C-alpha positions as a printed NumPy array, in Angstrom:
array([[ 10.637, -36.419,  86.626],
       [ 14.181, -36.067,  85.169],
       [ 13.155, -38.808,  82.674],
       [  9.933, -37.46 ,  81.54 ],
       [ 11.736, -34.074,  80.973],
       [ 14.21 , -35.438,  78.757],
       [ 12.082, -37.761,  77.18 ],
       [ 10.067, -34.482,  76.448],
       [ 13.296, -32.594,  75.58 ],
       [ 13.942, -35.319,  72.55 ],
       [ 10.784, -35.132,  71.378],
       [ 10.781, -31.834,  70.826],
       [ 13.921, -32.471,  69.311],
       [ 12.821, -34.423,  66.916],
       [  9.772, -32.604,  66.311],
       [ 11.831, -29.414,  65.788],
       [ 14.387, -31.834,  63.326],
       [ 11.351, -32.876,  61.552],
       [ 10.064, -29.258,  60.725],
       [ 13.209, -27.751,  59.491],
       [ 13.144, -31.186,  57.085],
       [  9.621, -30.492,  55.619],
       [ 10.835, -26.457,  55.257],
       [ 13.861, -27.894,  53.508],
       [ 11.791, -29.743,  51.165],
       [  9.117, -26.815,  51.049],
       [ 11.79 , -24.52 ,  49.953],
       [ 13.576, -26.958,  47.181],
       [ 10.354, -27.577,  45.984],
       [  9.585, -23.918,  44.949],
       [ 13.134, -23.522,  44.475],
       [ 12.515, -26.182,  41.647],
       [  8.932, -25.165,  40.584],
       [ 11.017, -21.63 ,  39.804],
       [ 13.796, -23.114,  37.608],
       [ 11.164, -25.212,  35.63 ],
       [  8.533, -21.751,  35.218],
       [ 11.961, -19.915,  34.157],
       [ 12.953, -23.102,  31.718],
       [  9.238, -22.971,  29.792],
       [  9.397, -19.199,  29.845],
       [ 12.682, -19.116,  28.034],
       [ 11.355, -21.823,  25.436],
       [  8.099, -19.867,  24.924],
       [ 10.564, -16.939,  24.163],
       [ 12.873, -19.159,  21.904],
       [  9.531, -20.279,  20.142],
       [  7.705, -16.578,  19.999],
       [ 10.777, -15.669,  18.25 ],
       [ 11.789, -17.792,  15.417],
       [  8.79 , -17.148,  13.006],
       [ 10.457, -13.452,  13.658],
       [ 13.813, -14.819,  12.195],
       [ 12.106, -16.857,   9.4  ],
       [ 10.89 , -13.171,   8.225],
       [ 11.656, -11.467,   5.387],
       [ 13.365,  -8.349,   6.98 ],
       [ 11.678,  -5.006,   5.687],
       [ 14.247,  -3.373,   4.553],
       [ 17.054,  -5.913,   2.675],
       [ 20.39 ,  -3.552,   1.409],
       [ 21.327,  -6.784,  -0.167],
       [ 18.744,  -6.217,  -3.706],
       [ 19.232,  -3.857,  -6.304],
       [ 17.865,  -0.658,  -4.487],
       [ 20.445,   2.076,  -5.956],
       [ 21.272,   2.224,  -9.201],
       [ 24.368,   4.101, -10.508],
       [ 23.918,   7.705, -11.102],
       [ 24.979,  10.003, -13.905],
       [ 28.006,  12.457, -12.912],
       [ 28.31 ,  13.651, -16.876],
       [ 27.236,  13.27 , -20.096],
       [ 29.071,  14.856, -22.855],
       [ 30.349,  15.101, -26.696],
       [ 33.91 ,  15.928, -27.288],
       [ 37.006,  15.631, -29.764],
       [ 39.541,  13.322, -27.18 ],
       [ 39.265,  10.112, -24.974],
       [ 38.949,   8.42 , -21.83 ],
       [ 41.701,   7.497, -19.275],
       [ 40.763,   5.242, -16.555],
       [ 43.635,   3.204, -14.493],
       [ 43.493,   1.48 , -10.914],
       [ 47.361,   1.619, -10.767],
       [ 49.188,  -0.135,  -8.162],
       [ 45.767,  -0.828,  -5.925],
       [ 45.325,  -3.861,  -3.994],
       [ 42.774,  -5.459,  -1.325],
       [ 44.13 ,  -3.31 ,   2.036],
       [ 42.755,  -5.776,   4.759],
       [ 41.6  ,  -3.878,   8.018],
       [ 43.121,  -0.551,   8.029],
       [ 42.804,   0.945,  11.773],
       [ 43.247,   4.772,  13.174],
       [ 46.456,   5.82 ,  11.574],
       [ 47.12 ,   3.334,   9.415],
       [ 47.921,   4.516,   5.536],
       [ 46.889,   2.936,   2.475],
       [ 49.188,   3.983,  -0.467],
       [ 48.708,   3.978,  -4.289],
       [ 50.164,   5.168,  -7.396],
       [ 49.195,   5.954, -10.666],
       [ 51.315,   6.45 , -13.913],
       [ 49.417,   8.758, -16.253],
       [ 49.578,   8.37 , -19.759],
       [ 47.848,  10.905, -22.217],
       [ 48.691,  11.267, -25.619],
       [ 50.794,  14.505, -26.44 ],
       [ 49.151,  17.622, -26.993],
       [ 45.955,  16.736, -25.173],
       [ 44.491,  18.553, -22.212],
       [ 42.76 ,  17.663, -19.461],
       [ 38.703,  18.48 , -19.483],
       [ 38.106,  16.498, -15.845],
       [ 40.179,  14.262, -13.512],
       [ 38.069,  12.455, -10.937],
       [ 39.565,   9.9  ,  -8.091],
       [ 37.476,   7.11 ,  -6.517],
       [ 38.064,   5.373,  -3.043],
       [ 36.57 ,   2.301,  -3.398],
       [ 35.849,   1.389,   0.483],
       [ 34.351,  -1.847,   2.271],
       [ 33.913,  -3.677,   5.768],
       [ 33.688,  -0.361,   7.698],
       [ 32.924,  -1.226,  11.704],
       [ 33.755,  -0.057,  15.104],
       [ 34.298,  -3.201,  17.058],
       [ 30.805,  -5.47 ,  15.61 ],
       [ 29.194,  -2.547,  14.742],
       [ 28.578,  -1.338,  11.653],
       [ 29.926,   2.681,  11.281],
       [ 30.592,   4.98 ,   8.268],
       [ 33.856,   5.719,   8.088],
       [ 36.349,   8.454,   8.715],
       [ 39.252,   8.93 ,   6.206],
       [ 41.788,  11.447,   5.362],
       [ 42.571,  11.383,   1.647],
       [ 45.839,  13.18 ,  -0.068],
       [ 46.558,  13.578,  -3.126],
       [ 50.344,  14.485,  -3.735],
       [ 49.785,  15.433,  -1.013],
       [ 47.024,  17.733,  -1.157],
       [ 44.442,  16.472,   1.39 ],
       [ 40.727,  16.303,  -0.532],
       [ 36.794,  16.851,   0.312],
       [ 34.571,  13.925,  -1.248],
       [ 32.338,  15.311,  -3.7  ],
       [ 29.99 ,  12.904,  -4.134],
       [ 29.629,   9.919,  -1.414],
       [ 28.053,   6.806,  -2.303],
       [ 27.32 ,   3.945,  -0.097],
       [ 25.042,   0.75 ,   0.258],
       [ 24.634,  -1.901,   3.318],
       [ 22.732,  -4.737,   4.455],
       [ 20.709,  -3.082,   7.041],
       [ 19.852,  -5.631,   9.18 ],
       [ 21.074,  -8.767,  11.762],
       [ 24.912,  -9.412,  11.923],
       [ 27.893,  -7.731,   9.601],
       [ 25.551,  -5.076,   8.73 ],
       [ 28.951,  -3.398,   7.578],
       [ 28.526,  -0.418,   5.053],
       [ 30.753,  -0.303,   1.79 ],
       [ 30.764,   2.433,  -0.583],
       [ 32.426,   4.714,  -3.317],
       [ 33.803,   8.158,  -2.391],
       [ 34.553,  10.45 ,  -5.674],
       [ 36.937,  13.225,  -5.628],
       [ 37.068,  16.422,  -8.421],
       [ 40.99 ,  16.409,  -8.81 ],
       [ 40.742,  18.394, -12.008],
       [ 43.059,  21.046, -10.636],
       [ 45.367,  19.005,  -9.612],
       [ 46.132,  17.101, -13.345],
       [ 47.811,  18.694, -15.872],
       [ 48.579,  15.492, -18.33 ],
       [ 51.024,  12.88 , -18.062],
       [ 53.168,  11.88 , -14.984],
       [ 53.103,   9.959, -12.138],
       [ 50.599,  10.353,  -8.678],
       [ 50.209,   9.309,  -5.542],
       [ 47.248,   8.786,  -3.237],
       [ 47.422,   8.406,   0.501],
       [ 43.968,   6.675,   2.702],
       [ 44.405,   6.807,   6.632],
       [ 41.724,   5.825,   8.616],
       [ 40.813,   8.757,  11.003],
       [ 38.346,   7.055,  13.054],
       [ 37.827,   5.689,  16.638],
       [ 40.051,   3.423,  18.199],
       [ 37.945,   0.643,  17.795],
       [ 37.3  ,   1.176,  14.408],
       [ 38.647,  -0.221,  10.959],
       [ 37.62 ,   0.013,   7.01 ],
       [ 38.975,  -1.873,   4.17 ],
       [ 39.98 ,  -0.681,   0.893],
       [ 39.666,  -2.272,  -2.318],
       [ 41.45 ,   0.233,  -4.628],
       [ 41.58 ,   3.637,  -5.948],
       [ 40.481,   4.636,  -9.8  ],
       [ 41.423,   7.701, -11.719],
       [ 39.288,   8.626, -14.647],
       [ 40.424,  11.34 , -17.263],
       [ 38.244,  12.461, -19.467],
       [ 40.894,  14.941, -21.738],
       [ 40.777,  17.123, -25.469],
       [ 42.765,  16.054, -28.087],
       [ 42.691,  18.038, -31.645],
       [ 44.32 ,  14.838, -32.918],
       [ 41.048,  12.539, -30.971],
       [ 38.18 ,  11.012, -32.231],
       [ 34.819,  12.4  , -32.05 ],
       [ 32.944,  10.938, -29.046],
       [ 30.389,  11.099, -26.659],
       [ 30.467,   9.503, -23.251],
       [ 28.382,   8.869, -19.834],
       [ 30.173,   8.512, -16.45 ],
       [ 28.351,   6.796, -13.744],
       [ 29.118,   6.169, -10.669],
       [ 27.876,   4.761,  -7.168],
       [ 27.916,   1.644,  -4.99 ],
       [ 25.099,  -1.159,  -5.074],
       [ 25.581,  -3.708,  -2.384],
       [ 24.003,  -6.897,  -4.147],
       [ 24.074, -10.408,  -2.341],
       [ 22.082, -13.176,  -4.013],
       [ 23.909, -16.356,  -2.487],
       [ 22.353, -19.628,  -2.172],
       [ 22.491, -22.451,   0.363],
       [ 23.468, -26.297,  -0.898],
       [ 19.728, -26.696,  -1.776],
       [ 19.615, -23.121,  -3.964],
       [ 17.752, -21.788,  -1.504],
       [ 18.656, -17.475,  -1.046],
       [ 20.936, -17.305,   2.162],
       [ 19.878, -13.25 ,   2.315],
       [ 16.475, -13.265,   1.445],
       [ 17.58 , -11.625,  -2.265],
       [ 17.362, -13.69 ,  -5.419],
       [ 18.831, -13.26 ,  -8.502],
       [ 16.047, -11.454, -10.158],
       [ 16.04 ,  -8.94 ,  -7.166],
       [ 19.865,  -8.315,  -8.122],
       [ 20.186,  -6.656, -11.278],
       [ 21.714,  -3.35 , -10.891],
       [ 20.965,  -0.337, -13.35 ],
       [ 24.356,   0.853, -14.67 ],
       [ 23.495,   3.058, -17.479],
       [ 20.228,   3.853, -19.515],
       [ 21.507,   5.587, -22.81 ],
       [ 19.408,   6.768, -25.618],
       [ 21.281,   5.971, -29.11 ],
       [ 21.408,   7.32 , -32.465],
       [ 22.682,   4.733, -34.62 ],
       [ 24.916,   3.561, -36.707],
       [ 28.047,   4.567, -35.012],
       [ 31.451,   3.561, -35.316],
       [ 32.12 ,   1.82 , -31.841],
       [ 30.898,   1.711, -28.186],
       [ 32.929,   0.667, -25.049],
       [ 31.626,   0.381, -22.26 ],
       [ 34.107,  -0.071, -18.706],
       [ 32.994,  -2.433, -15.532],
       [ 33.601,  -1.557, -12.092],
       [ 32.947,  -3.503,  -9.276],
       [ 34.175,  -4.38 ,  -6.023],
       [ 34.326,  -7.273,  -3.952],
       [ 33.113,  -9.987,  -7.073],
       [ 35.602, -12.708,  -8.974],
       [ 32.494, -14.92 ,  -9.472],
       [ 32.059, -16.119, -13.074],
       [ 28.44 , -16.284, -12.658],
       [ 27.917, -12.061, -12.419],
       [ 26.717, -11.008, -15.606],
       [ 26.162,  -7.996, -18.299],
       [ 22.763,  -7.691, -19.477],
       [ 22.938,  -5.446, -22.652],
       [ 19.077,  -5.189, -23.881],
       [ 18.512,  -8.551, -24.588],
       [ 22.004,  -9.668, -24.301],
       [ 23.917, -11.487, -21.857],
       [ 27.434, -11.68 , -20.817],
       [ 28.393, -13.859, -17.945],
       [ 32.263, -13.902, -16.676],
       [ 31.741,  -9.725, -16.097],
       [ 33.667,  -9.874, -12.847],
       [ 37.195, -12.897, -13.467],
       [ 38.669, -11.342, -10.869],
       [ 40.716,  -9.234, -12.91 ],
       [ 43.251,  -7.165, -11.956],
       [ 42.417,  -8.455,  -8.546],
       [ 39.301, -10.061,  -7.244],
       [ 38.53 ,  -7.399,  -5.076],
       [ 38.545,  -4.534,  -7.619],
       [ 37.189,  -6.172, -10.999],
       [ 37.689,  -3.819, -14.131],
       [ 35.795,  -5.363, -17.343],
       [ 36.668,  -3.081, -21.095],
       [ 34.612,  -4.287, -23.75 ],
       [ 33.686,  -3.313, -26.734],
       [ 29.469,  -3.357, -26.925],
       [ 28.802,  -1.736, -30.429],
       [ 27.   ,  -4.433, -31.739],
       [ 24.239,  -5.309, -28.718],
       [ 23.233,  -1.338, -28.806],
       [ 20.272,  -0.038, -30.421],
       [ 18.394,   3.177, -31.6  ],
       [ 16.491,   4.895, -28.929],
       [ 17.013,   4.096, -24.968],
       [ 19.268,   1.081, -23.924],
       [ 19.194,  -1.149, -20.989],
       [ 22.816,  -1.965, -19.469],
       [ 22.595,  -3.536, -15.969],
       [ 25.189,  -5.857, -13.656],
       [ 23.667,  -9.382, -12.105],
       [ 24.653, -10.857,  -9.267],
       [ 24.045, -14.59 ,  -9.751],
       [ 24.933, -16.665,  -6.375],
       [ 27.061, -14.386,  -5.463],
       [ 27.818, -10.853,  -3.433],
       [ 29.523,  -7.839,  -5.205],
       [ 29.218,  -3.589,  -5.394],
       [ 28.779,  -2.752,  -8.883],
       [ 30.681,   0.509,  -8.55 ],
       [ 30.918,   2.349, -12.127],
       [ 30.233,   2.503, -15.931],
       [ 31.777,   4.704, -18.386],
       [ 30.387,   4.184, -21.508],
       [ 32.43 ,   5.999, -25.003],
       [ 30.601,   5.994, -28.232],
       [ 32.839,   6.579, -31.325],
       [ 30.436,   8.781, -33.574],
       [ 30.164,   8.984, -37.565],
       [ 30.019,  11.28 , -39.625],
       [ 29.687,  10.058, -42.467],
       [ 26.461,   7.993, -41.124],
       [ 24.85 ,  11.52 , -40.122],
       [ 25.544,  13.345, -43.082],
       [ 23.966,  10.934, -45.06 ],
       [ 20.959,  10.3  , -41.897],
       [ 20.535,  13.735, -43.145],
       [ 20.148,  13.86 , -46.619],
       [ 17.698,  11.263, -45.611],
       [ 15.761,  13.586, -43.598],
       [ 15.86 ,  16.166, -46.08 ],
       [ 14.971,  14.037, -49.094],
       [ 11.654,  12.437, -47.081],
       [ 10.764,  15.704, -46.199],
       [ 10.136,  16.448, -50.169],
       [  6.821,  15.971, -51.967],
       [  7.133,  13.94 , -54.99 ],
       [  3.819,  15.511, -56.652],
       [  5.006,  18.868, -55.993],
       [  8.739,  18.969, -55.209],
       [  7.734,  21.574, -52.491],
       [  9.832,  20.93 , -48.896],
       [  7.402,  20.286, -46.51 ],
       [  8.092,  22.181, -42.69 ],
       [  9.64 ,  20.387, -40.609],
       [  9.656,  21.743, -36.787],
       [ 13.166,  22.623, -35.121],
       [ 10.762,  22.16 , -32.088],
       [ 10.272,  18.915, -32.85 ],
       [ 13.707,  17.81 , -33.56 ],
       [ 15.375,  19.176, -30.489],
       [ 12.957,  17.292, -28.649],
       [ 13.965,  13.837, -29.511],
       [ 16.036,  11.961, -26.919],
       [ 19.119,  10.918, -27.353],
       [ 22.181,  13.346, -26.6  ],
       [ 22.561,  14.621, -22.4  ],
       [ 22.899,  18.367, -23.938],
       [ 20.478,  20.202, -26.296],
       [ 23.338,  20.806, -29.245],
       [ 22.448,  23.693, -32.246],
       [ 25.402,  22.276, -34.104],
       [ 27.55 ,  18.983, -33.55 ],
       [ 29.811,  20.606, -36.632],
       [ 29.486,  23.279, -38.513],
       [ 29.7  ,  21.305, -42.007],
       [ 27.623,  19.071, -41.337],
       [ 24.753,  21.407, -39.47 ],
       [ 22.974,  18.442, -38.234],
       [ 20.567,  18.834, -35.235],
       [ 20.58 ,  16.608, -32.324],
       [ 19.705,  16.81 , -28.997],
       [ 17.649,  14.846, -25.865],
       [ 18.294,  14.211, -22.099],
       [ 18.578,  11.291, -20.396],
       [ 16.086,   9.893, -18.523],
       [ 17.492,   9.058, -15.131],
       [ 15.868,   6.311, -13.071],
       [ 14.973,   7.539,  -9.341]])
């Protein structure tokens, strides 16, 4: 009886060993079944999303999407200051960290100042990863300042989506002519965060009784362009170079004058490619990386690529990423080319039958484009009128 009890006992045993075996196996096998439904999920996700990535995204900061705007358009007797002084390429500038520049003014004596204006040229602004605005406290001997304008461009989408950007500052009060100035930058942000800083401009726009008879346009802003290519010349950003051609200025001319220079600003190029388009004229080498490649300055003189009537200037970015930033453009008038416009004028206004003047509308006169301000008079001598507005692009 014994026997049969423990023969009974290993049976069960083995029956019970048996069991937990086929659980064991029951459970691995679902276990496993689980891990392989989780493994096709996770490719069906990988696959779902890379048409997603192969997309176009809708809104690309990297083409030509703001074009620089007009601060001021004027005609004066005087000239045009514009120095980046002692800038240089800050690197990452965290919370309480001070970027310093100076700048030695030079005006010629017995001039006066008509506007001073100060530009932070800003870049690679972030908290951590993340993309911010940033926060800045800006002095100038030692007078802290409130942006007037702010101007600003980014990528807008995936990774480094880092905003750059031009503040402007009226520092007209706080210019009297020649001398030297300082400007402090501290980064008043988070603890996380940092911005970099590619320079600082002053522009002076002064009198002189001594100074030559000019108009000028001032524009300013910040166009992030990126239109690099992969080995195959295929657009890394989605942005080709046709997409990059930023509007810096739209003048409308009266010609002949005696000169035209136009000034470059742009941050972040030193790529040979970038170029000037000037109506049908084009000027590659616009950004050499001079003074520095991060704050490229280009003077030049443009007189002969300008027309009568409205004028295309724009920057392109060929293979390359850069902030077009600002374009002063000067035009040295002449007098003696509108007195004798003029005479034109007057003389085709006579009948040769009759030698009676035929009327000619003021109206009509004041309405052509050309100047930003409707003048009676640009002198008294010469009693020519001009006038116009410039058409803005939106």
């Amino acid at each position: 009886m014994r026997k049969i009890w423990g023969i009974n006992e290993d049976h069960k045993a083995n029956s019970e060993h048996k069991i937990r075996i086929i659980r064991l196996s029951q459970e691995g096998n679902k276990f496993n079944r689980l891990v392989r439904l989780l493994c096709v999920i996770a490719g069906l996700c990988c696959l779902l999303s890379m048409p997603a990535l192969a997309q176009t995204p809708e809104k690309n900061g990297y083409i030509a999407d703001k074009p620089l705007e007009t601060y001021i358009h004027d005609s004066i007797n005087g000239g045009l200051y514009y120095s980046v002084g002692s800038s240089y390429y800050s690197g990452k500038v965290y919370p309480g960290d001070v970027y310093s520049v100076t700048h030695n003014i030079d005006l010629p004596e017995g001039s006066t100042v008509k506007f001073a204006r100060l530009y932070n040229y800003w870049t690679w602004s972030a908290e951590g990863v993340t993309g911010r605005y940033p926060e800045m406290k800006v002095r100038f001997n030692g007078k802290e300042l409130t942006p007037e304008k702010e101007y600003s461009d980014r990528k807008g989408w995936g990774i480094y989506d880092y905003p750059t950007g031009t503040w402007a500052y009226n520092i007209t009060d706080l210019v009297n002519g020649s001398g030297t100035c300082s400007t402090e930058i501290e980064n008043t942000g988070p603890d996380a965060s940092f911005v970099c800083i590619d320079g600082v401009g002053l522009l002076i726009v002064y009198t002189d009784p001594k100074g030559k008879d000019i108009e000028y346009w001032i524009n300013e802003g910040a166009d992030e362009l990126n239109s690099q290519v992969d080995e195959n010349g295929n657009p890394l950003y989605y942005a080709t170079s046709n997409e990059t051609m930023c509007e810096m200025l739209k003048p409308t001319l009266q010609l002949p004058v005696r000169s035209a220079t136009l000034w470059t600003i742009a941050q972040s190029g030193n790529w040979n490619d970038n170029a000037l388009l000037i109506n049908d004229q084009k000027f590659p080498g616009i950004t050499d990386g001079e003074p520095y490649p991060d704050l490229d300055t280009d003077m030049r003189d443009i007189t002969s690529y300008l027309k009568s009537g409205e004028n295309s200037i724009l920057f392109q970015a060929i293979g390359d990423y850069v902030v077009p930033s600002g374009a002063f453009l000067v035009i040295e008038k002449d007098p003696q080319a509108e007195e004798a416009t003029q005479a034109s004028e007057e003389s085709s206004g006579k009948s040769d039958e009759t030698g009676k003047t035929q009327e000619t509308s003021g109206n009509e006169a004041s309405k052509t484009p050309g100047f930003g301000f409707d003048y009676a008079l640009v002198f008294l001598t010469v009693g020519k009128l001009v006038a116009g507005h410039r058409q803005k692009k939106g």
